[in-house]
Amino acid sequence: MKKILITTILTAITTFPVLADEGMWMLTDLKKQNEVAMTELGLLIPVDQIYSPDGIAIKDAVVHFGGGCTGEVISAEGLVLTNHHCGYSYIAKHSSVQHDYLTDGFWAMNRSEELPCQGLKVTFIDRILDVTDYVEQQLQKDDDPTGVNYLSPKYLATVAKRFAEQENIALTPGRSLELKAFYGGNRYYLFVKNTYSDIRMVGAPPSSIGKFGADTDNWMWPRHTGDFSIFRIYADKEGQPAEYSPENRPLHVKKHLTLNLSGYREGDFAFVMGFPGRNWRYMISDEVEERMQTTNFMRQHVRGARQEVLMHEMQRDPAVRIHYASIYASSANYWKNAIGMNEGLVRLKVLDTKRAQQEQLLTRGRELGDNSYQEAFDRIRDIVAHRRAPLYHQQAIQEALVTGMSFMNIPNTTPLIVALKSKDKAAIQAAADTLRVRAEAYFASVPFPDVERLVAKRMLKSYMEYIPQEERIGIFNLIDKRFKGDSDAFIDACFDYSLFGSKANFEKFMRKPQLKRLASDWIVLFKSAIREGQLQTALAMADANKDYDAAHKVWVKGMMQMKQANGQPIYPDANSTLRLTYGRILPYAPSDGVEYHYYTTMKGVMEKEDPDNFEFVVPEKLKQLYRKKEFGGYAMPDGEMATCFIIDTDQTGGNSGSPVFNAKGELIGTGFDRNFEGLTGDIAFRPSSQRAIAVDIRYTLFIIEKYAGASHLIKEMTIVE
Ligand code: ARG
Ligand code: GLU
């Protein structure tokens, strides 16, 4: 009896190890795979109100914001809510020492004050089609000597075009197709998208609210950040996507969300929609180790070193601070992520989990008499062993020499070299003119050469620290011989003597451009050595990776089939396509004796306040509102003002700005982060330790109305209690 009971429990555990909350679900699978579980957990609406293949649904109010974030439409006239950190680079671009919107916030008090954001795009997903069968057929028909078509974006784009012609899917300006491989090429989906490119900045709180806690609190719970900003979509008179024009008008959208002010309780059902970028749930354990020791290692150490220099300089000069604000933030974000992920992978013994999982599939293969999984596994293992060294070096080059320094951005001097060799005066003049324009753009992008010099010195040292002498890129022959290995002296020479070291040097060179000078220029030489290093590591990686995709496809297929055989739903790795994740608003206990509440309030903002630390400055006006409890009707029943809350949903980078919905599909918050203990989620999901962090919609509305006095925006919204 006891034995039977144990086996039943064991099968129950092995059959349903995936808790309801794991998964970045495809909208097209919701009805078939998830509706029952979602309803059991608390969903109160049919899933076709969330996604309907032909009709209008909540999906039509969820947008891809700027390619890397998510946004949601919150008014009939195209108002889009996203995170402060998603709008950050645009807020920074519009800022100057005189109009410092980063520090002071920005609020358009009428439509004419809304600021156009060059380069910013917002994309709606109009239709999602499972085209697996069609793509498989085309793959059979088309020539493919190297067998790479099945993952090639270029090939898939031609197949998408064929499909559109066959199905009469009309492509008007702004309307485009994207055909993507899922599950390592075991399935294909086609997305019909509408992209708007006149997007204007409407409102952003000061960084002391929108980025409150900055890097200390980033990836952390408990959190008190009002991480939101607001934009508006503009379209031409017909409501069609168009480039910026003063004639454009706010877009009248198909669908906008209803905001709900009544909050949540512990255990409440919630769901989130968004565009998660990448995760790696189908990695084998060797790949996880590789990630820890290469990518994450370099991010942690090299970025850490660069950030130290940058922070020191930023704190000395507000102009430097504004220029590097966004560069620093994007570096710091995945620096801390790498630290948290590596710590968690060890602490949560994720490698053991991965090994157990892969063992399950290998056993299943043996039981079925199918050797393909074992072969794929051995292949991947072998590939990882061979690509480790080039990957490590590639990451060092990328972090220290490419992202870490500005030299890769200098203009190409080859056209001028060619022209000088030809001795053709007109050609020389033309090449010189082009070079001048590009050089001006380069110098404009590095307005603080002294800071760049400090950073470059630090970065070259970092590179030397991690890459042994005999493996370093070619420029070290020169550094070792001409500069006796003194990397600082080399960087000084770059800035003092290279034509791209300063504007003055460039001007001097341009008075009489000489071939000899170009051929021996330090920065030009350095750049081509970095290029060569990139090329060599890329070639070595490509060589090691030759059979990777095919092996990965087999491995993923095995995982899919194993889950399906166990009656479990399946989902593909994130790939910047629209997904849904659901779960509950729940506290968590990261370690023995520690338990975190599931929401925070403004009380915590006041507790964290530190006027001497820029990360925790609280604006005077916010303190006043708090003291007087002027919460404008957005307070909780107990009179406190909620700030953030957590949910046990499954997400990753790209989900920032994602709408968080209650059981009725009403907006209750905007997702913006994940907890430190949950950063291993990109590799393996742990419902007990992973939480998504959202700004409470009531805090957002309170800031808009009471702090910023922008109640004209609130009037546009549909709000229920
Ligand atoms: N960690 C969040 C996300 O991945 C927020 C990042 C913005 N904040 C920052 N300090 N960089 O995007
Ligand atoms: N802040 C992240 C983003 O920009 C989301 C947090 C996560 O990775 O879970 O998308």
XYZ file of C-alpha atoms and ligand atoms in Angstrom:
743
model
C 0.000 0.000 0.000
C 2.726 2.357 1.095
C 4.746 1.448 -1.969
C 1.825 2.173 -4.276
C 1.297 5.509 -2.587
C 4.948 6.437 -3.033
C 4.896 5.477 -6.701
C 1.723 7.507 -7.221
C 3.313 10.509 -5.582
C 6.474 10.010 -7.574
C 4.604 9.771 -10.865
C 2.596 12.815 -9.887
C 5.827 14.705 -9.309
C 7.555 13.509 -12.435
C 4.459 13.888 -14.562
C 3.610 17.425 -13.471
C 6.808 19.061 -12.341
C 5.898 22.184 -14.278
C 3.786 24.367 -12.061
C 1.045 26.335 -13.667
C 3.119 29.489 -13.406
C 6.029 28.425 -15.583
C 5.862 29.322 -19.235
C 5.999 32.120 -21.756
C 2.988 30.923 -23.650
C 2.215 31.467 -27.297
C -1.128 33.229 -27.681
C -2.103 30.810 -30.425
C -1.861 27.893 -27.967
C -3.791 29.471 -25.091
C -7.150 27.985 -25.835
C -5.871 24.497 -26.416
C -3.167 24.362 -23.759
C -3.770 26.881 -21.000
C -7.361 28.032 -20.710
C -8.405 25.340 -18.269
C -5.426 25.861 -15.965
C -5.779 29.633 -16.112
C -9.450 29.449 -15.271
C -8.760 27.081 -12.395
C -6.224 29.502 -11.045
C -8.694 32.391 -11.212
C -9.072 33.871 -14.698
C -12.581 35.296 -15.012
C -12.773 35.959 -18.744
C -12.657 33.596 -21.717
C -9.234 33.561 -23.353
C -10.670 34.815 -26.613
C -11.044 38.186 -24.925
C -7.273 38.079 -24.480
C -6.442 36.762 -27.919
C -8.826 36.213 -30.748
C -7.374 35.152 -34.108
C -9.834 37.269 -36.064
C -11.463 39.706 -33.662
C -10.227 42.535 -31.468
C -8.897 41.542 -28.039
C -6.582 42.678 -25.250
C -3.651 41.595 -27.405
C -4.364 44.550 -29.677
C -3.438 46.978 -26.901
C -0.035 45.406 -26.202
C 2.837 46.837 -28.243
C 6.492 46.174 -28.858
C 8.108 49.412 -27.691
C 11.350 50.502 -29.354
C 12.212 46.901 -30.232
C 13.487 46.030 -26.748
C 10.576 46.726 -24.427
C 6.842 46.298 -24.114
C 4.166 48.968 -23.860
C 0.398 49.098 -23.446
C -2.172 51.417 -24.989
C -4.125 53.196 -22.255
C -6.284 55.675 -24.112
C -8.379 55.804 -27.276
C -5.977 58.433 -28.573
C -2.834 56.379 -28.644
C -1.345 56.985 -25.201
C 1.243 54.287 -24.454
C 2.438 53.366 -20.990
C 5.867 51.794 -20.592
C 8.794 51.928 -18.145
C 10.930 54.942 -17.314
C 13.966 52.831 -18.184
C 12.416 51.974 -21.575
C 11.938 55.644 -22.388
C 15.250 56.527 -20.753
C 17.405 57.057 -23.826
C 14.724 59.342 -25.329
C 14.339 61.282 -22.101
C 18.144 61.618 -22.060
C 18.264 62.668 -25.720
C 15.826 65.511 -25.063
C 17.768 66.565 -21.955
C 20.467 69.179 -21.573
C 22.002 70.902 -18.559
C 19.329 73.641 -19.053
C 16.381 71.247 -19.630
C 17.333 68.298 -17.506
C 14.323 66.022 -17.925
C 16.276 63.156 -16.403
C 16.546 65.030 -13.132
C 13.334 67.054 -13.217
C 10.969 64.901 -15.218
C 8.998 66.008 -18.265
C 5.288 66.597 -18.760
C 3.634 67.803 -21.947
C 0.739 69.914 -20.719
C -0.930 69.797 -24.132
C -0.514 67.915 -27.409
C 1.722 70.581 -28.945
C 4.278 70.055 -26.182
C 4.648 66.345 -26.900
C 8.209 65.763 -28.132
C 8.948 63.708 -31.270
C 11.435 60.893 -30.653
C 13.525 60.221 -33.697
C 14.124 56.533 -34.284
C 11.515 55.322 -31.811
C 9.003 52.826 -33.171
C 5.964 51.128 -31.724
C 4.682 47.882 -33.233
C 1.283 46.200 -33.015
C 0.945 42.497 -33.716
C -2.008 42.229 -36.013
C -2.082 38.505 -36.738
C -0.201 35.414 -35.601
C -0.271 32.336 -37.819
C 1.161 28.877 -37.274
C 2.803 28.261 -40.648
C 4.845 25.210 -39.692
C 3.379 22.970 -42.393
C 3.800 25.592 -45.076
C 7.447 26.260 -44.145
C 8.209 22.527 -44.010
C 6.817 22.174 -47.544
C 8.881 25.079 -48.846
C 11.998 23.703 -47.187
C 11.474 20.462 -49.105
C 11.121 22.302 -52.387
C 13.942 24.833 -52.178
C 17.607 24.341 -52.863
C 19.566 24.118 -49.640
C 23.022 22.595 -50.173
C 24.322 23.552 -46.704
C 21.114 22.726 -44.871
C 20.846 26.075 -43.102
C 17.624 27.432 -44.597
C 15.441 26.271 -41.718
C 16.876 28.899 -39.377
C 17.958 31.545 -41.862
C 16.085 34.845 -41.358
C 16.768 35.743 -44.979
C 15.316 32.507 -46.291
C 12.350 32.722 -43.932
C 11.661 36.265 -45.149
C 11.311 35.010 -48.719
C 9.003 32.238 -47.570
C 6.933 34.827 -45.678
C 6.601 36.871 -48.855
C 5.474 33.862 -50.837
C 2.939 33.001 -48.191
C 1.583 36.556 -48.130
C 1.151 36.542 -51.899
C -0.602 33.222 -51.826
C -2.903 34.294 -48.999
C -3.463 37.835 -50.280
C -2.028 39.502 -47.197
C -1.589 43.088 -48.383
C 1.480 44.971 -47.179
C 0.925 48.707 -46.912
C 3.452 51.225 -45.477
C 4.273 50.268 -41.892
C 2.747 46.824 -42.340
C 5.306 44.037 -42.418
C 5.775 40.329 -41.944
C 8.035 38.421 -39.667
C 8.440 34.692 -39.956
C 10.346 33.166 -37.101
C 11.577 29.744 -36.122
C 10.506 28.443 -32.700
C 11.667 25.454 -30.648
C 15.018 25.457 -32.438
C 13.323 25.126 -35.829
C 10.662 22.565 -34.933
C 7.876 25.088 -35.507
C 7.251 28.337 -37.383
C 4.993 31.312 -36.773
C 4.262 34.267 -39.005
C 3.530 37.678 -37.504
C 1.747 40.400 -39.403
C 2.830 43.656 -37.789
C 1.908 47.326 -37.954
C 4.744 49.673 -37.069
C 4.278 53.346 -36.237
C 7.271 55.647 -36.389
C 5.974 59.010 -35.182
C 6.118 58.467 -31.444
C 6.185 61.418 -29.049
C 7.261 61.735 -25.452
C 4.360 62.777 -23.228
C 5.480 62.336 -19.657
C 8.237 61.033 -17.439
C 8.715 61.402 -13.707
C 12.077 62.626 -12.420
C 14.712 59.905 -12.063
C 14.333 60.244 -8.304
C 10.941 58.546 -8.834
C 11.309 56.704 -12.154
C 14.744 55.319 -11.299
C 14.482 55.555 -7.506
C 17.015 53.172 -5.968
C 18.968 53.148 -9.273
C 21.531 50.349 -9.470
C 21.481 49.471 -5.783
C 17.818 48.513 -6.022
C 17.926 47.299 -9.629
C 16.995 43.572 -9.849
C 15.908 43.728 -6.218
C 12.849 43.334 -4.096
C 11.495 45.069 -1.983
C 11.296 47.885 -4.470
C 9.907 51.431 -4.499
C 10.502 52.632 -8.050
C 7.918 54.541 -10.115
C 9.443 53.023 -13.243
C 7.024 54.381 -15.851
C 6.930 56.873 -18.701
C 4.298 57.816 -21.242
C 4.397 58.268 -25.003
C 1.835 58.806 -27.747
C 1.478 57.195 -31.152
C 0.873 59.567 -34.051
C -0.362 58.599 -37.502
C -1.276 60.316 -40.743
C -4.772 61.669 -41.412
C -5.990 58.232 -42.426
C -4.630 56.711 -39.253
C -1.860 54.980 -41.183
C 1.754 54.690 -39.998
C 3.868 57.610 -41.229
C 7.201 59.254 -40.536
C 7.118 62.270 -38.243
C 5.166 65.214 -39.588
C 3.627 68.186 -37.770
C 0.430 67.284 -39.647
C 0.218 63.853 -38.032
C -2.469 63.220 -35.445
C -2.808 61.020 -32.387
C -3.699 57.494 -33.471
C -7.259 56.405 -32.832
C -6.572 52.887 -31.667
C -8.611 49.721 -32.146
C -8.330 48.806 -28.497
C -7.177 50.431 -25.277
C -6.987 48.967 -21.805
C -9.229 49.536 -18.814
C -7.334 50.503 -15.666
C -8.475 49.070 -12.357
C -7.850 50.856 -9.053
C -9.059 48.213 -6.623
C -5.684 46.496 -6.265
C -5.113 42.878 -5.310
C -4.788 40.454 -2.436
C -2.287 37.752 -1.715
C -2.846 34.793 -4.010
C -4.799 36.732 -6.622
C -4.572 35.539 -10.192
C -2.741 37.845 -12.604
C -1.430 37.585 -16.130
C 1.151 39.502 -18.095
C 1.666 40.009 -21.823
C 4.859 41.195 -23.419
C 7.837 40.625 -25.653
C 10.430 38.597 -23.716
C 13.767 38.773 -25.558
C 15.784 35.625 -24.968
C 16.073 32.762 -22.540
C 17.650 29.335 -22.623
C 15.397 26.725 -21.081
C 16.577 24.034 -23.515
C 20.290 24.299 -22.701
C 22.195 21.270 -21.498
C 24.187 21.607 -18.277
C 27.487 22.144 -20.097
C 26.024 25.190 -21.798
C 24.955 26.590 -18.450
C 28.487 26.262 -17.106
C 29.802 27.856 -20.262
C 27.447 30.802 -19.819
C 28.642 31.281 -16.251
C 32.331 31.190 -17.094
C 32.344 33.229 -20.309
C 29.534 35.715 -20.932
C 28.541 36.271 -17.320
C 32.144 36.320 -16.114
C 33.164 39.037 -18.598
C 30.042 41.075 -17.940
C 30.671 41.026 -14.235
C 34.368 41.859 -14.271
C 34.921 44.043 -17.318
C 31.746 46.086 -16.967
C 32.352 46.469 -13.261
C 35.749 48.005 -13.984
C 34.410 50.386 -16.617
C 31.487 51.472 -14.500
C 33.765 52.405 -11.635
C 35.622 54.863 -13.848
C 32.426 56.209 -15.407
C 30.614 56.700 -12.117
C 33.531 58.634 -10.684
C 33.538 60.990 -13.670
C 29.756 61.319 -13.852
C 29.565 62.482 -10.300
C 32.058 65.234 -10.996
C 30.229 66.952 -13.826
C 26.495 67.123 -14.676
C 27.206 67.332 -18.411
C 29.251 64.134 -18.180
C 26.480 62.552 -16.120
C 23.810 63.321 -18.714
C 25.967 62.144 -21.611
C 26.824 58.795 -20.016
C 23.536 58.225 -18.135
C 21.980 55.852 -20.629
C 25.291 54.199 -21.569
C 26.005 53.552 -17.907
C 22.503 52.244 -17.177
C 22.557 49.713 -19.972
C 25.990 48.485 -18.927
C 25.025 48.238 -15.262
C 21.796 46.390 -15.943
C 23.284 43.171 -17.299
C 26.383 43.539 -15.146
C 24.229 43.044 -12.093
C 22.107 40.468 -13.881
C 25.247 38.403 -14.583
C 26.295 38.577 -10.926
C 22.839 37.565 -9.723
C 22.484 34.779 -12.250
C 25.843 33.236 -11.407
C 25.205 33.441 -7.676
C 21.769 31.898 -8.053
C 22.915 29.121 -10.372
C 25.251 27.961 -7.631
C 22.951 28.578 -4.672
C 19.903 26.955 -6.245
C 21.980 24.089 -7.654
C 20.572 24.700 -11.105
C 23.230 22.534 -12.713
C 21.852 19.568 -10.765
C 18.332 20.359 -11.960
C 19.562 20.571 -15.541
C 21.461 17.291 -15.229
C 18.402 15.536 -13.839
C 16.272 16.923 -16.665
C 18.670 15.834 -19.389
C 19.076 12.428 -17.766
C 15.293 12.015 -18.030
C 15.365 12.621 -21.755
C 18.386 10.378 -22.299
C 16.669 7.590 -20.370
C 13.514 8.054 -22.387
C 15.545 7.812 -25.586
C 17.089 4.547 -24.401
C 13.667 3.181 -23.459
C 12.287 4.064 -26.870
C 15.340 2.610 -28.581
C 15.947 6.042 -30.121
C 19.597 7.028 -30.137
C 19.104 10.514 -31.561
C 18.904 12.283 -28.191
C 22.114 10.725 -26.941
C 23.811 11.688 -30.189
C 22.533 15.252 -30.024
C 23.589 15.498 -26.399
C 27.107 14.191 -27.058
C 27.413 16.512 -30.016
C 26.430 19.596 -28.009
C 28.780 18.596 -25.222
C 31.644 18.269 -27.673
C 30.830 21.590 -29.338
C 30.772 23.397 -26.008
C 34.171 21.965 -25.132
C 35.603 23.259 -28.401
C 34.053 26.684 -28.465
C 34.811 27.639 -24.907
C 38.177 29.308 -25.592
C 37.070 31.381 -28.598
C 33.851 32.350 -26.815
C 35.787 33.509 -23.776
C 38.089 35.590 -25.943
C 35.225 36.891 -28.039
C 33.441 38.094 -24.916
C 36.598 39.802 -23.648
C 37.039 41.621 -26.961
C 33.390 42.576 -27.053
C 33.130 43.866 -23.488
C 36.538 45.526 -23.095
C 37.512 46.688 -26.573
C 34.272 47.070 -28.508
C 31.571 48.206 -26.068
C 34.085 49.434 -23.498
C 35.906 51.820 -25.831
C 34.852 54.196 -28.572
C 37.555 53.322 -31.093
C 35.443 50.875 -33.062
C 33.211 53.818 -33.976
C 35.843 55.862 -35.793
C 35.048 56.301 -39.469
C 36.400 53.963 -42.102
C 39.625 55.346 -43.589
C 39.914 52.793 -46.406
C 38.150 54.926 -49.076
C 40.633 57.732 -48.449
C 43.561 55.310 -48.562
C 42.330 53.968 -51.898
C 41.852 57.494 -53.241
C 45.294 58.621 -52.073
C 46.849 55.607 -53.782
C 45.046 56.467 -57.031
C 46.445 60.025 -56.852
C 43.175 61.146 -58.476
C 42.523 64.632 -57.065
C 38.752 64.548 -57.409
C 38.592 61.136 -55.773
C 40.820 62.308 -52.932
C 38.638 65.354 -52.401
C 35.435 63.289 -52.367
C 36.875 60.732 -49.931
C 38.208 63.497 -47.690
C 34.828 65.221 -47.622
C 33.050 62.028 -46.618
C 35.651 61.319 -43.975
C 35.214 64.802 -42.555
C 31.440 64.400 -42.183
C 31.845 61.014 -40.500
C 34.656 62.233 -38.266
C 32.501 65.119 -37.103
C 29.771 62.667 -36.155
C 32.343 60.547 -34.331
C 33.739 63.475 -32.346
C 30.188 64.560 -31.491
C 29.538 61.084 -30.067
C 32.542 61.360 -27.707
C 32.274 64.867 -26.271
C 34.439 64.000 -23.247
C 37.767 62.682 -24.566
C 39.365 62.819 -21.124
C 36.768 60.410 -19.794
C 37.231 58.183 -22.849
C 40.966 58.142 -22.226
C 40.533 57.001 -18.613
C 38.044 54.351 -19.635
C 40.234 53.105 -22.497
C 43.205 52.693 -20.150
C 41.116 50.710 -17.718
C 39.601 48.549 -20.447
C 42.900 47.654 -22.041
C 44.145 46.570 -18.614
C 41.026 44.464 -18.101
C 41.584 42.752 -21.416
C 45.196 42.004 -20.462
C 44.092 40.694 -17.102
C 41.858 38.018 -18.642
C 43.647 37.168 -21.878
C 47.165 35.733 -21.584
C 49.918 37.469 -23.520
C 50.336 34.843 -26.241
C 46.625 34.917 -27.111
C 46.072 38.668 -27.318
C 45.110 40.527 -30.481
C 47.849 41.723 -32.850
C 48.211 45.270 -31.536
C 50.056 43.854 -28.522
C 53.112 43.154 -30.684
C 53.307 46.875 -31.053
C 52.409 47.706 -27.444
C 55.051 45.268 -26.224
C 57.774 46.462 -28.582
C 57.172 50.172 -28.957
C 55.682 50.861 -25.529
C 57.479 48.166 -23.535
C 54.112 46.656 -22.669
C 52.925 49.881 -21.039
C 49.279 49.919 -22.094
C 48.644 53.343 -20.532
C 51.416 54.866 -22.620
C 49.842 53.314 -25.703
C 46.408 54.780 -24.924
C 48.017 58.170 -24.275
C 49.689 57.925 -27.661
C 46.298 57.130 -29.221
C 44.734 60.266 -27.809
C 47.790 62.501 -28.204
C 48.902 61.570 -31.699
C 46.162 59.698 -33.576
C 44.109 61.724 -36.021
C 41.026 60.474 -34.177
C 42.562 61.290 -30.789
C 41.349 64.877 -30.934
C 39.648 67.301 -33.283
C 42.855 69.336 -33.493
C 44.816 66.285 -34.668
C 42.161 65.526 -37.231
C 42.165 69.090 -38.574
C 45.919 69.043 -38.858
C 45.816 65.784 -40.781
C 43.113 67.017 -43.136
C 45.182 69.988 -44.218
C 47.384 67.569 -46.110
C 46.165 63.957 -45.900
C 49.088 61.549 -46.272
C 49.047 57.838 -46.863
C 51.996 57.235 -44.584
C 50.250 58.919 -41.707
C 47.108 56.794 -42.126
C 49.059 53.568 -42.331
C 50.798 54.184 -39.016
C 48.001 55.817 -37.030
C 47.615 54.267 -33.559
C 43.835 54.274 -33.350
C 43.441 53.120 -36.954
C 45.858 50.270 -36.255
C 44.150 49.451 -32.991
C 40.743 49.323 -34.626
C 41.916 46.981 -37.343
C 43.521 44.717 -34.728
C 40.223 44.576 -32.816
C 38.451 43.764 -36.087
C 40.914 41.007 -36.788
C 40.384 39.643 -33.261
C 36.624 39.677 -33.783
C 37.026 37.887 -37.078
C 39.374 35.211 -35.749
C 37.205 34.412 -32.733
C 34.078 34.424 -34.898
C 35.694 31.984 -37.344
C 36.784 29.681 -34.533
C 33.279 29.841 -33.054
C 31.624 29.147 -36.391
C 33.904 26.185 -36.901
C 33.138 24.736 -33.468
C 29.426 25.470 -33.865
C 28.992 23.801 -37.249
C 26.580 21.109 -36.112
C 25.130 22.956 -33.152
C 21.800 24.036 -34.653
C 20.973 20.575 -35.949
C 21.818 18.950 -32.600
C 19.897 21.605 -30.674
C 16.845 21.053 -32.876
C 16.851 17.329 -32.098
C 17.357 18.014 -28.397
C 14.488 20.508 -28.220
C 12.234 18.146 -30.131
C 12.990 15.456 -27.580
C 12.120 17.800 -24.722
C 8.884 18.826 -26.438
C 7.838 15.249 -27.034
C 8.713 14.187 -23.514
C 6.554 16.933 -22.035
C 3.680 16.227 -24.371
C 3.858 12.516 -23.589
C 3.492 13.505 -19.925
C 0.446 15.618 -20.703
C 2.256 18.887 -20.084
C 1.855 22.074 -22.068
C 4.888 23.305 -23.984
C 6.343 26.705 -24.778
C 9.311 27.803 -26.873
C 12.300 29.827 -25.680
C 11.755 33.578 -25.749
C 12.588 35.241 -29.075
C 11.171 38.778 -28.854
C 7.709 37.626 -29.877
C 4.473 38.326 -28.039
C 3.834 35.946 -25.134
C 1.562 35.561 -22.150
C 2.560 34.412 -18.706
C 0.211 33.929 -15.772
C 0.434 33.236 -12.085
C -0.393 34.727 -8.733
C 0.500 37.715 -6.627
C 2.559 36.015 -3.946
C 5.190 36.743 -1.285
C 8.385 34.697 -1.255
C 10.996 33.446 1.157
C 14.472 33.686 -0.402
C 16.238 32.068 2.530
C 15.607 30.621 5.937
C 13.972 33.126 8.222
C 13.435 35.732 5.507
C 10.059 36.386 3.948
C 9.201 39.221 1.602
C 5.769 40.812 1.489
C 4.022 40.913 -1.893
C 3.667 44.681 -2.120
C 5.415 47.861 -0.998
C 4.141 51.322 -0.107
C 5.388 54.901 -0.042
C 6.364 54.352 3.547
C 9.333 52.464 2.135
C 10.261 55.367 -0.141
C 10.574 57.525 2.957
C 12.539 54.845 4.811
C 15.011 54.526 1.961
C 15.437 58.286 1.565
C 19.055 59.446 1.673
C 19.655 63.021 0.518
C 23.405 62.339 0.381
C 23.117 59.428 -2.013
C 21.855 60.324 -5.490
C 20.262 56.902 -5.814
C 17.887 57.533 -2.926
C 17.027 61.212 -3.092
C 13.288 61.815 -2.630
C 11.841 64.929 -4.284
C 10.523 67.509 -1.833
C 7.120 67.577 -3.454
C 6.697 63.830 -3.083
C 7.508 64.102 0.610
C 4.926 66.853 1.032
C 2.239 64.823 -0.694
C 3.125 61.885 1.511
C 3.048 63.939 4.717
C -0.350 65.395 3.843
C -1.566 62.024 2.578
C -2.690 63.738 -0.621
C -3.073 60.555 -2.623
C -5.865 61.780 -4.893
C -8.143 58.816 -4.338
C -5.467 56.324 -5.350
C -4.651 55.122 -1.834
C -5.375 51.597 -0.600
C -8.303 51.081 1.765
C -5.924 51.347 4.742
C -4.852 54.810 3.605
C -1.367 53.816 2.445
C -0.112 54.483 -1.068
C 1.006 51.289 -2.832
C 4.158 51.510 -4.954
C 5.132 48.092 -6.347
C 4.014 44.451 -6.169
C 5.271 41.013 -7.222
C 3.857 38.074 -9.177
C 5.249 34.563 -9.697
C 5.054 34.851 -13.481
C 7.711 33.832 -15.973
C 9.516 36.652 -17.757
C 12.816 37.998 -18.992
C 14.433 41.102 -20.480
C 12.077 42.660 -23.020
C 9.124 42.183 -20.718
C 9.849 45.595 -19.281
C 6.801 47.780 -19.627
C 4.505 44.745 -19.799
C 0.911 45.226 -18.705
C -0.078 43.249 -15.611
C -3.751 42.273 -15.683
C -6.167 41.126 -13.012
C -8.529 38.169 -13.498
C -10.891 40.375 -15.503
C -8.211 41.543 -17.910
C -7.943 45.034 -16.418
C -4.629 46.789 -15.999
C -3.304 46.796 -12.423
C 0.379 47.457 -13.005
C 3.353 47.731 -15.324
C 6.090 45.115 -15.073
C 9.629 46.480 -14.895
C 11.991 44.074 -13.193
C 12.702 40.718 -11.584
C 14.058 39.819 -8.153
C 17.734 38.987 -7.633
C 16.941 35.449 -6.503
C 14.966 34.905 -9.707
C 17.706 35.762 -12.196
C 18.451 32.097 -12.815
C 15.038 32.040 -14.438
C 16.596 32.631 -17.819
C 17.993 29.112 -17.542
C 15.457 27.339 -15.322
C 12.244 28.616 -13.748
C 11.847 28.329 -9.956
C 8.369 29.307 -8.851
C 9.444 29.447 -5.227
C 12.116 32.045 -5.796
C 11.279 33.944 -8.970
C 9.101 37.047 -8.985
C 8.285 39.673 -11.567
C 8.170 43.210 -10.162
C 5.536 45.717 -11.287
C 4.707 49.349 -10.535
C 1.225 49.581 -9.091
C -1.040 51.435 -11.541
C -2.344 53.482 -8.607
C 1.147 54.823 -7.930
C 1.554 55.689 -11.621
C -1.753 57.582 -11.677
C -0.985 59.307 -8.369
C 2.339 60.571 -9.753
C 0.684 61.751 -12.971
C -2.145 63.552 -11.218
C -0.844 64.746 -7.871
C 2.894 65.004 -8.439
C 2.954 66.221 -12.043
C -0.452 67.885 -12.227
C -1.077 66.234 -15.585
C -4.706 65.306 -14.959
C -5.555 65.971 -18.614
C -3.889 62.593 -19.274
C -5.974 60.840 -16.638
C -9.122 62.188 -18.313
C -8.213 60.284 -21.475
C -8.099 56.949 -19.677
C -10.792 54.412 -18.875
C -10.600 53.765 -15.148
C -12.744 51.486 -12.987
C -12.738 50.731 -9.275
N 16.513 45.471 -14.390
C 15.498 46.095 -15.166
C 15.523 45.543 -16.605
O 16.198 44.636 -16.908
C 15.552 47.592 -15.101
C 16.769 48.236 -15.649
C 16.832 49.721 -15.577
N 17.592 50.204 -14.467
C 18.958 50.284 -14.391
N 19.508 50.662 -13.283
N 19.743 50.010 -15.387
O 15.527 46.179 -17.597
N 13.838 45.037 -16.699
C 13.743 43.979 -17.667
C 13.510 44.521 -19.077
O 14.024 45.546 -19.458
C 12.690 42.988 -17.264
C 13.146 42.218 -16.100
C 13.465 40.760 -16.415
O 14.429 40.501 -17.129
O 12.753 39.910 -15.908
O 12.896 43.923 -19.890
